[in-house]
Amino acid sequence: MGIFGPGKRKRVVALVDISSASVRGAYAHIEEGKPPTIYYTAYIPIDIGSGESAEVADPTAADMLRALERLADKLVREGAPVLHETFGSGEVEGIFVSVGAPWQETSVRVERIETGKAFMFTKALLDEATKRNDTNIPEGRRESGEAVIATLLNGYDTARPFGRRVKRADLVILSSTIAKDVAEAVERTLRRTYHTHGLHLTAFAPVAYEVLRDMYPHQKDFLMLDVAGTATDVAVVKGGLLVDVRTVDLGVHDLLRAARTSGVTGTGLVGLGEGAGGIIDPARNTRFMSRISEVQESWLNNLKGTLMEFSTRHPLPRTMFLLADGDSRDFLRRLLDNDILRALWLSEEPLAIVPVLASQFSQAISTKGNAEGDAYMAMLALYYARRIAHLSTPDLSTEST
């Protein structure tokens, strides 16, 4: 039993975000009708190529699991005493985990309900339509979240669709799957630390989409770029609806690898942000500069290819929300201001690139105790509060938004 007992619409939860660049965690108090409060945060960067694991075949996942073990230890050793001091107990009622690329895959599809005559739209019809994809999950993967992000009745987006008589219903459904061995290894790692049964895995893309959409209600069209260690998630939002999601198989770790294979070593490889001299002073090593330029151009061209594919279906928005770890955010923002991407819009004007920062959530999230501002943890807390906190058992069952 959690510290607040069953049936009450408030709880303390552990939040964990897993990307291929870092793992991070937090303890948050979620109470219906109030802004979430984060009491403790922790961040562990993932060491590249630190070894293998018997639990997973992917060496990148093995690196991540080692970082996750360190994060779980830190949450218990340093974070639990903060909870105990505040609430009289270090227990949590649930664990909510978001997993990003390359282990998570997210897609958008539309399910149409049309019978040839008018019908009443009900929750049962919605549930039946969303189950049609259950048998299409590839071998070695498992479903990790499905949500109806829009319900269009007779072509109109409808916030409260149930009980309406219509001729046609279109359900815009966001679905995610995760590599099965990675999901099971993540669960085992966290269950060794936490003994609650309320552990739920989801994809990060729907979390970021819903929170950014709610934070910027007047920004109906935008691109979303989530750049991690070995992959980049790209999403397009049109008219407030998520219409496309793709993954580019390059990330900031590729820049670090390029530096290492160019004969450059030392602590300068750690930082990508301003004040760190980029990764290292390029004038010291021409081979370094050449190799880094190749990787940068490859990443930009891969990103351009994905955006070109999007542009065949939707006009590309000119606003881009950039999600990235703090030490690489400024570097990526400068890199994205590039002629390779400007050509897609046939314009010399730069994109409006908006880095997603912890400060942007200051009105919606409060931090206390040992917590530091963290945009990823803020988004997880807001998503949890919006979708899950009112349920007696944490779940991400299909629901219309």
CSV table of C-alpha atoms in Angstrom, one decimal:
chain,number,residue,atom,x,y,z
A,1,MET,CA,0.0,0.0,0.0
A,2,GLY,CA,1.3,3.5,-0.8
A,3,ILE,CA,1.8,6.2,1.7
A,4,PHE,CA,-1.5,7.8,1.0
A,5,GLY,CA,-3.6,4.6,0.9
A,6,PRO,CA,-5.9,3.5,-1.9
A,7,GLY,CA,-8.5,5.5,-3.6
A,8,LYS,CA,-7.1,9.0,-2.9
A,9,ARG,CA,-6.2,11.1,-5.9
A,10,LYS,CA,-2.7,11.9,-4.9
A,11,ARG,CA,0.5,9.9,-4.8
A,12,VAL,CA,4.3,10.0,-4.8
A,13,VAL,CA,5.9,8.4,-7.8
A,14,ALA,CA,9.3,7.7,-9.2
A,15,LEU,CA,9.8,9.2,-12.7
A,16,VAL,CA,12.5,7.8,-15.0
A,17,ASP,CA,13.5,8.9,-18.5
A,18,ILE,CA,15.8,6.7,-20.6
A,19,SER,CA,17.5,7.9,-23.7
A,20,SER,CA,20.7,6.7,-25.5
A,21,ALA,CA,22.6,9.7,-24.1
A,22,SER,CA,21.5,9.6,-20.4
A,23,VAL,CA,19.2,8.3,-17.8
A,24,ARG,CA,17.5,10.6,-15.3
A,25,GLY,CA,15.1,10.2,-12.5
A,26,ALA,CA,12.9,12.2,-10.0
A,27,TYR,CA,10.5,11.8,-7.2
A,28,ALA,CA,7.2,13.7,-7.7
A,29,HIS,CA,4.1,14.3,-5.6
A,30,ILE,CA,1.1,14.3,-7.9
A,31,GLU,CA,-2.2,15.6,-6.5
A,32,GLU,CA,-5.3,16.2,-8.6
A,33,GLY,CA,-6.1,19.9,-9.2
A,34,LYS,CA,-2.6,21.0,-8.1
A,35,PRO,CA,0.7,21.5,-10.0
A,36,PRO,CA,3.0,18.5,-9.6
A,37,THR,CA,5.8,19.0,-7.1
A,38,ILE,CA,9.3,17.5,-7.7
A,39,TYR,CA,11.3,16.8,-4.6
A,40,TYR,CA,14.4,15.1,-5.9
A,41,THR,CA,16.2,14.8,-9.3
A,42,ALA,CA,19.2,12.8,-10.5
A,43,TYR,CA,21.1,12.6,-13.8
A,44,ILE,CA,23.5,9.9,-15.0
A,45,PRO,CA,25.2,10.2,-18.5
A,46,ILE,CA,25.7,7.0,-20.4
A,47,ASP,CA,29.3,5.9,-20.9
A,48,ILE,CA,29.8,4.8,-24.5
A,49,GLY,CA,31.1,1.3,-25.1
A,50,SER,CA,31.5,0.4,-21.4
A,51,GLY,CA,31.0,-3.4,-22.1
A,52,GLU,CA,28.4,-6.1,-22.8
A,53,SER,CA,25.5,-7.6,-20.9
A,54,ALA,CA,24.0,-11.1,-20.7
A,55,GLU,CA,20.5,-9.5,-20.5
A,56,VAL,CA,20.5,-7.7,-23.9
A,57,ALA,CA,22.2,-8.2,-27.2
A,58,ASP,CA,22.5,-4.5,-28.1
A,59,PRO,CA,25.7,-3.1,-26.6
A,60,THR,CA,24.2,0.4,-26.5
A,61,ALA,CA,21.4,-1.0,-24.3
A,62,ALA,CA,24.0,-2.7,-22.1
A,63,ASP,CA,25.6,0.7,-21.5
A,64,MET,CA,22.2,2.2,-20.7
A,65,LEU,CA,21.4,-0.6,-18.2
A,66,ARG,CA,24.6,0.1,-16.3
A,67,ALA,CA,23.7,3.7,-16.0
A,68,LEU,CA,20.2,2.8,-15.0
A,69,GLU,CA,21.5,0.7,-12.1
A,70,ARG,CA,23.6,3.7,-10.9
A,71,LEU,CA,20.5,5.9,-11.2
A,72,ALA,CA,18.3,3.5,-9.2
A,73,ASP,CA,21.0,3.3,-6.4
A,74,LYS,CA,21.2,7.1,-6.3
A,75,LEU,CA,17.4,7.5,-6.1
A,76,VAL,CA,17.3,5.2,-3.1
A,77,ARG,CA,20.4,6.3,-1.3
A,78,GLU,CA,20.0,10.1,-1.8
A,79,GLY,CA,16.4,10.6,-2.8
A,80,ALA,CA,14.4,8.3,-0.5
A,81,PRO,CA,15.6,10.2,2.7
A,82,VAL,CA,14.2,13.4,1.1
A,83,LEU,CA,10.8,11.7,0.8
A,84,HIS,CA,11.0,10.3,4.3
A,85,GLU,CA,11.7,13.7,5.7
A,86,THR,CA,8.8,15.3,3.8
A,87,PHE,CA,6.1,12.5,4.0
A,88,GLY,CA,7.3,10.2,6.8
A,89,SER,CA,8.0,7.4,4.3
A,90,GLY,CA,10.5,6.8,1.5
A,91,GLU,CA,8.0,4.6,-0.4
A,92,VAL,CA,6.6,5.3,-3.8
A,93,GLU,CA,3.2,4.2,-5.2
A,94,GLY,CA,4.4,3.8,-8.8
A,95,ILE,CA,7.2,4.0,-11.3
A,96,PHE,CA,6.6,5.8,-14.6
A,97,VAL,CA,9.3,5.2,-17.2
A,98,SER,CA,9.7,6.8,-20.6
A,99,VAL,CA,12.0,5.2,-23.1
A,100,GLY,CA,13.3,6.9,-26.2
A,101,ALA,CA,15.0,5.8,-29.5
A,102,PRO,CA,16.6,3.6,-30.6
A,103,TRP,CA,14.7,1.0,-28.5
A,104,GLN,CA,11.3,2.7,-28.8
A,105,GLU,CA,9.4,3.1,-32.0
A,106,THR,CA,6.3,5.3,-32.4
A,107,SER,CA,3.9,5.6,-35.2
A,108,VAL,CA,0.6,7.4,-36.0
A,109,ARG,CA,-2.3,5.8,-37.8
A,110,VAL,CA,-6.0,6.6,-38.5
A,111,GLU,CA,-8.8,4.1,-37.9
A,112,ARG,CA,-12.1,4.9,-39.6
A,113,ILE,CA,-15.5,3.8,-38.4
A,114,GLU,CA,-18.1,4.1,-41.1
A,115,THR,CA,-21.2,1.9,-41.4
A,116,GLY,CA,-23.1,3.6,-44.3
A,117,LYS,CA,-25.7,5.0,-41.9
A,118,ALA,CA,-25.8,7.2,-38.8
A,119,PHE,CA,-24.6,5.5,-35.6
A,120,MET,CA,-23.9,6.4,-32.0
A,121,PHE,CA,-20.2,6.8,-31.2
A,122,THR,CA,-19.5,5.0,-27.9
A,123,LYS,CA,-16.5,3.9,-25.8
A,124,ALA,CA,-17.0,0.3,-27.0
A,125,LEU,CA,-16.6,1.4,-30.6
A,126,LEU,CA,-13.4,3.2,-29.7
A,127,ASP,CA,-12.0,0.2,-27.9
A,128,GLU,CA,-12.8,-2.1,-30.8
A,129,ALA,CA,-11.1,0.2,-33.3
A,130,THR,CA,-7.9,0.5,-31.2
A,131,LYS,CA,-7.6,-3.3,-30.8
A,132,ARG,CA,-7.2,-3.8,-34.6
A,133,ASN,CA,-3.4,-3.3,-34.4
A,134,ASP,CA,-2.8,-5.8,-31.5
A,135,THR,CA,-1.8,-8.6,-33.9
A,136,ASN,CA,0.6,-6.5,-35.9
A,137,ILE,CA,3.3,-6.2,-33.3
A,138,PRO,CA,6.6,-7.5,-34.8
A,139,GLU,CA,8.4,-10.4,-33.2
A,140,GLY,CA,10.9,-9.3,-30.5
A,141,ARG,CA,8.9,-6.2,-29.6
A,142,ARG,CA,6.0,-5.5,-27.3
A,143,GLU,CA,3.3,-2.8,-27.2
A,144,SER,CA,4.3,0.1,-24.9
A,145,GLY,CA,1.4,2.6,-25.2
A,146,GLU,CA,-1.5,3.4,-27.4
A,147,ALA,CA,-3.5,6.6,-27.2
A,148,VAL,CA,-6.3,8.2,-29.2
A,149,ILE,CA,-4.9,11.7,-29.7
A,150,ALA,CA,-7.8,13.0,-31.7
A,151,THR,CA,-11.4,11.9,-32.5
A,152,LEU,CA,-12.8,13.4,-35.7
A,153,LEU,CA,-16.6,13.1,-36.0
A,154,ASN,CA,-17.9,13.8,-39.5
A,155,GLY,CA,-14.5,15.5,-40.1
A,156,TYR,CA,-14.5,17.7,-37.1
A,157,ASP,CA,-12.1,17.3,-34.1
A,158,THR,CA,-14.3,16.7,-31.1
A,159,ALA,CA,-13.1,16.8,-27.5
A,160,ARG,CA,-16.1,15.0,-26.0
A,161,PRO,CA,-17.1,12.5,-28.7
A,162,PHE,CA,-19.1,9.9,-26.8
A,163,GLY,CA,-22.9,9.8,-27.1
A,164,ARG,CA,-22.9,11.7,-30.4
A,165,ARG,CA,-24.7,10.5,-33.5
A,166,VAL,CA,-22.5,10.6,-36.6
A,167,LYS,CA,-22.0,9.1,-40.1
A,168,ARG,CA,-18.2,8.8,-39.8
A,169,ALA,CA,-15.6,8.7,-37.1
A,170,ASP,CA,-11.8,8.9,-37.6
A,171,LEU,CA,-9.5,8.0,-34.7
A,172,VAL,CA,-6.0,9.4,-34.8
A,173,ILE,CA,-4.0,6.8,-32.8
A,174,LEU,CA,-0.5,7.1,-31.5
A,175,SER,CA,1.1,3.7,-31.0
A,176,SER,CA,4.5,2.7,-29.6
A,177,THR,CA,6.4,-0.6,-29.3
A,178,ILE,CA,9.7,-1.3,-27.5
A,179,ALA,CA,12.3,-4.0,-27.9
A,180,LYS,CA,11.1,-6.8,-25.7
A,181,ASP,CA,14.5,-7.7,-24.2
A,182,VAL,CA,15.2,-4.1,-23.3
A,183,ALA,CA,11.8,-3.6,-21.7
A,184,GLU,CA,12.2,-6.7,-19.6
A,185,ALA,CA,15.8,-5.7,-18.6
A,186,VAL,CA,14.7,-2.2,-17.6
A,187,GLU,CA,11.8,-3.7,-15.5
A,188,ARG,CA,14.1,-6.2,-13.8
A,189,THR,CA,16.6,-3.5,-13.0
A,190,LEU,CA,14.0,-1.2,-11.4
A,191,ARG,CA,12.2,-4.0,-9.6
A,192,ARG,CA,15.4,-4.9,-7.8
A,193,THR,CA,15.2,-1.5,-6.3
A,194,TYR,CA,11.4,-0.9,-6.0
A,195,HIS,CA,9.0,-3.6,-5.0
A,196,THR,CA,5.8,-1.9,-6.2
A,197,HIS,CA,3.8,-3.6,-9.0
A,198,GLY,CA,2.9,-0.2,-10.4
A,199,LEU,CA,5.6,0.1,-13.0
A,200,HIS,CA,4.7,1.4,-16.4
A,201,LEU,CA,6.8,1.9,-19.6
A,202,THR,CA,5.9,4.4,-22.3
A,203,ALA,CA,7.5,6.1,-25.2
A,204,PHE,CA,8.9,9.6,-24.8
A,205,ALA,CA,7.5,11.0,-28.0
A,206,PRO,CA,3.8,11.1,-26.9
A,207,VAL,CA,4.8,12.6,-23.6
A,208,ALA,CA,6.6,15.5,-25.3
A,209,TYR,CA,3.9,16.0,-27.8
A,210,GLU,CA,1.0,16.2,-25.3
A,211,VAL,CA,2.9,18.5,-22.9
A,212,LEU,CA,4.2,20.9,-25.6
A,213,ARG,CA,0.8,21.0,-27.2
A,214,ASP,CA,-0.8,22.0,-23.9
A,215,MET,CA,2.0,24.5,-23.0
A,216,TYR,CA,1.8,26.3,-26.3
A,217,PRO,CA,-2.0,26.1,-27.2
A,218,HIS,CA,-1.7,28.8,-29.9
A,219,GLN,CA,1.2,27.1,-31.6
A,220,LYS,CA,-0.8,24.7,-33.8
A,221,ASP,CA,2.0,23.7,-36.2
A,222,PHE,CA,5.5,22.8,-35.1
A,223,LEU,CA,8.4,20.3,-35.5
A,224,MET,CA,9.7,18.4,-32.5
A,225,LEU,CA,13.3,17.2,-32.4
A,226,ASP,CA,14.5,15.0,-29.6
A,227,VAL,CA,18.2,14.4,-30.0
A,228,ALA,CA,19.7,11.7,-27.8
A,229,GLY,CA,23.0,9.7,-27.9
A,230,THR,CA,22.5,7.4,-30.9
A,231,ALA,CA,19.2,8.5,-32.4
A,232,THR,CA,17.0,11.5,-33.1
A,233,ASP,CA,13.2,11.4,-33.0
A,234,VAL,CA,11.5,13.8,-35.4
A,235,ALA,CA,7.8,14.6,-35.2
A,236,VAL,CA,5.4,16.9,-37.1
A,237,VAL,CA,2.4,18.6,-35.4
A,238,LYS,CA,-0.2,20.1,-37.7
A,239,GLY,CA,-3.3,21.8,-36.5
A,240,GLY,CA,-2.5,20.7,-33.0
A,241,LEU,CA,-2.4,17.0,-34.0
A,242,LEU,CA,0.7,14.8,-34.2
A,243,VAL,CA,0.7,13.6,-37.8
A,244,ASP,CA,4.1,12.0,-38.4
A,245,VAL,CA,6.9,10.5,-36.3
A,246,ARG,CA,10.3,9.1,-37.5
A,247,THR,CA,13.7,8.2,-36.1
A,248,VAL,CA,17.0,9.3,-37.6
A,249,ASP,CA,19.8,6.8,-36.6
A,250,LEU,CA,22.4,9.3,-35.6
A,251,GLY,CA,22.9,11.4,-32.4
A,252,VAL,CA,25.4,13.3,-30.3
A,253,HIS,CA,27.3,10.1,-29.4
A,254,ASP,CA,28.3,9.8,-33.1
A,255,LEU,CA,30.2,13.1,-32.7
A,256,LEU,CA,32.0,11.8,-29.7
A,257,ARG,CA,32.9,8.6,-31.5
A,258,ALA,CA,34.1,10.6,-34.5
A,259,ALA,CA,36.4,12.6,-32.2
A,260,ARG,CA,37.8,9.4,-30.6
A,261,THR,CA,38.5,7.7,-34.0
A,262,SER,CA,40.3,10.9,-35.1
A,263,GLY,CA,43.0,10.4,-32.5
A,264,VAL,CA,41.6,13.0,-30.1
A,265,THR,CA,41.5,12.0,-26.4
A,266,GLY,CA,41.0,13.7,-23.1
A,267,THR,CA,38.3,15.3,-21.0
A,268,GLY,CA,37.5,17.7,-23.8
A,269,LEU,CA,35.4,14.9,-25.3
A,270,VAL,CA,32.8,15.3,-22.6
A,271,GLY,CA,31.2,18.6,-23.4
A,272,LEU,CA,29.4,19.9,-26.5
A,273,GLY,CA,28.1,23.1,-25.1
A,274,GLU,CA,29.3,26.7,-25.0
A,275,GLY,CA,32.1,27.3,-22.6
A,276,ALA,CA,33.6,23.8,-23.3
A,277,GLY,CA,35.3,24.9,-26.6
A,278,GLY,CA,32.9,22.7,-28.6
A,279,ILE,CA,34.4,19.2,-28.1
A,280,ILE,CA,37.9,20.4,-28.5
A,281,ASP,CA,39.8,23.2,-30.3
A,282,PRO,CA,39.5,22.1,-34.0
A,283,ALA,CA,42.8,23.9,-34.8
A,284,ARG,CA,44.7,21.3,-32.9
A,285,ASN,CA,43.8,18.5,-35.2
A,286,THR,CA,42.8,18.8,-38.8
A,287,ARG,CA,41.7,15.1,-39.0
A,288,PHE,CA,39.4,15.8,-36.1
A,289,MET,CA,37.8,18.7,-37.9
A,290,SER,CA,37.4,16.7,-41.1
A,291,ARG,CA,35.8,13.7,-39.4
A,292,ILE,CA,33.5,15.8,-37.2
A,293,SER,CA,32.3,17.8,-40.3
A,294,GLU,CA,31.5,14.5,-42.1
A,295,VAL,CA,29.4,13.3,-39.1
A,296,GLN,CA,27.6,16.6,-38.8
A,297,GLU,CA,26.8,16.7,-42.5
A,298,SER,CA,25.6,13.1,-42.4
A,299,TRP,CA,23.3,13.9,-39.5
A,300,LEU,CA,21.9,17.0,-41.2
A,301,ASN,CA,21.4,15.1,-44.5
A,302,ASN,CA,19.6,12.2,-42.7
A,303,LEU,CA,17.4,14.8,-40.9
A,304,LYS,CA,16.8,16.6,-44.2
A,305,GLY,CA,15.7,13.3,-45.9
A,306,THR,CA,13.2,12.7,-43.1
A,307,LEU,CA,11.8,16.2,-43.3
A,308,MET,CA,11.6,15.9,-47.1
A,309,GLU,CA,9.5,12.7,-46.7
A,310,PHE,CA,7.2,14.7,-44.3
A,311,SER,CA,6.9,17.5,-46.8
A,312,THR,CA,5.3,15.2,-49.4
A,313,ARG,CA,2.3,14.9,-47.0
A,314,HIS,CA,2.3,18.1,-45.0
A,315,PRO,CA,3.7,21.6,-45.4
A,316,LEU,CA,6.6,21.9,-43.0
A,317,PRO,CA,6.2,24.2,-40.0
A,318,ARG,CA,8.8,26.9,-39.4
A,319,THR,CA,8.9,26.4,-35.6
A,320,MET,CA,11.1,23.6,-34.1
A,321,PHE,CA,11.1,22.6,-30.5
A,322,LEU,CA,14.5,21.2,-29.6
A,323,LEU,CA,14.9,18.6,-26.8
A,324,ALA,CA,18.4,17.7,-25.9
A,325,ASP,CA,20.7,17.3,-22.9
A,326,GLY,CA,22.0,20.6,-21.6
A,327,ASP,CA,25.7,20.0,-22.6
A,328,SER,CA,24.8,19.6,-26.3
A,329,ARG,CA,21.7,21.8,-26.7
A,330,ASP,CA,23.6,25.0,-27.7
A,331,PHE,CA,25.8,23.1,-30.1
A,332,LEU,CA,22.8,21.4,-31.8
A,333,ARG,CA,21.0,24.7,-32.1
A,334,ARG,CA,23.9,26.2,-34.0
A,335,LEU,CA,24.3,23.1,-36.1
A,336,LEU,CA,20.6,23.2,-37.1
A,337,ASP,CA,20.9,26.8,-38.4
A,338,ASN,CA,22.3,25.4,-41.6
A,339,ASP,CA,21.8,25.9,-45.4
A,340,ILE,CA,21.1,22.2,-45.8
A,341,LEU,CA,17.9,22.6,-43.8
A,342,ARG,CA,17.0,26.1,-45.0
A,343,ALA,CA,16.7,24.7,-48.6
A,344,LEU,CA,13.6,22.7,-47.5
A,345,TRP,CA,11.7,26.0,-47.0
A,346,LEU,CA,13.2,27.7,-50.0
A,347,SER,CA,14.0,30.6,-47.8
A,348,GLU,CA,17.1,32.3,-46.3
A,349,GLU,CA,15.3,33.0,-43.1
A,350,PRO,CA,16.4,30.9,-40.2
A,351,LEU,CA,14.0,28.4,-38.5
A,352,ALA,CA,12.5,29.5,-35.2
A,353,ILE,CA,14.4,26.9,-33.0
A,354,VAL,CA,13.0,26.9,-29.5
A,355,PRO,CA,15.1,24.9,-27.0
A,356,VAL,CA,12.9,23.2,-24.4
A,357,LEU,CA,14.3,24.4,-21.0
A,358,ALA,CA,13.3,23.7,-17.4
A,359,SER,CA,12.5,27.4,-16.8
A,360,GLN,CA,9.6,27.1,-19.3
A,361,PHE,CA,7.8,24.8,-16.8
A,362,SER,CA,8.2,27.0,-13.8
A,363,GLN,CA,4.5,28.0,-13.7
A,364,ALA,CA,3.3,24.4,-14.1
A,365,ILE,CA,5.8,22.6,-11.8
A,366,SER,CA,7.1,23.4,-8.4
A,367,THR,CA,10.5,22.1,-7.1
A,368,LYS,CA,11.4,21.5,-3.5
A,369,GLY,CA,14.0,19.8,-1.4
A,370,ASN,CA,17.0,18.6,-3.5
A,371,ALA,CA,15.3,18.9,-6.9
A,372,GLU,CA,16.9,20.8,-9.7
A,373,GLY,CA,15.0,22.1,-12.7
A,374,ASP,CA,14.8,19.4,-15.4
A,375,ALA,CA,12.7,19.8,-18.5
A,376,TYR,CA,12.4,16.0,-19.1
A,377,MET,CA,11.3,15.3,-15.5
A,378,ALA,CA,8.8,18.3,-15.7
A,379,MET,CA,7.2,16.8,-18.8
A,380,LEU,CA,6.9,13.4,-17.3
A,381,ALA,CA,5.3,14.8,-14.2
A,382,LEU,CA,2.8,16.8,-16.2
A,383,TYR,CA,2.0,13.9,-18.5
A,384,TYR,CA,1.5,11.6,-15.5
A,385,ALA,CA,-0.7,14.2,-13.7
A,386,ARG,CA,-2.8,14.7,-16.8
A,387,ARG,CA,-3.3,11.1,-17.8
A,388,ILE,CA,-2.8,8.8,-14.9
A,389,ALA,CA,-3.0,10.4,-11.5
A,390,HIS,CA,-6.8,10.2,-11.3
A,391,LEU,CA,-6.7,6.4,-11.7
A,392,SER,CA,-6.5,4.1,-8.7
A,393,THR,CA,-3.9,1.9,-10.6
A,394,PRO,CA,-1.4,3.6,-12.9
A,395,ASP,CA,-2.2,2.7,-16.5
A,396,LEU,CA,-2.0,4.1,-19.9
A,397,SER,CA,-5.0,2.4,-21.4
A,398,THR,CA,-6.4,3.9,-24.5
A,399,GLU,CA,-8.4,7.1,-23.9
A,400,SER,CA,-9.5,10.0,-26.0
A,401,THR,CA,-7.7,13.2,-25.5
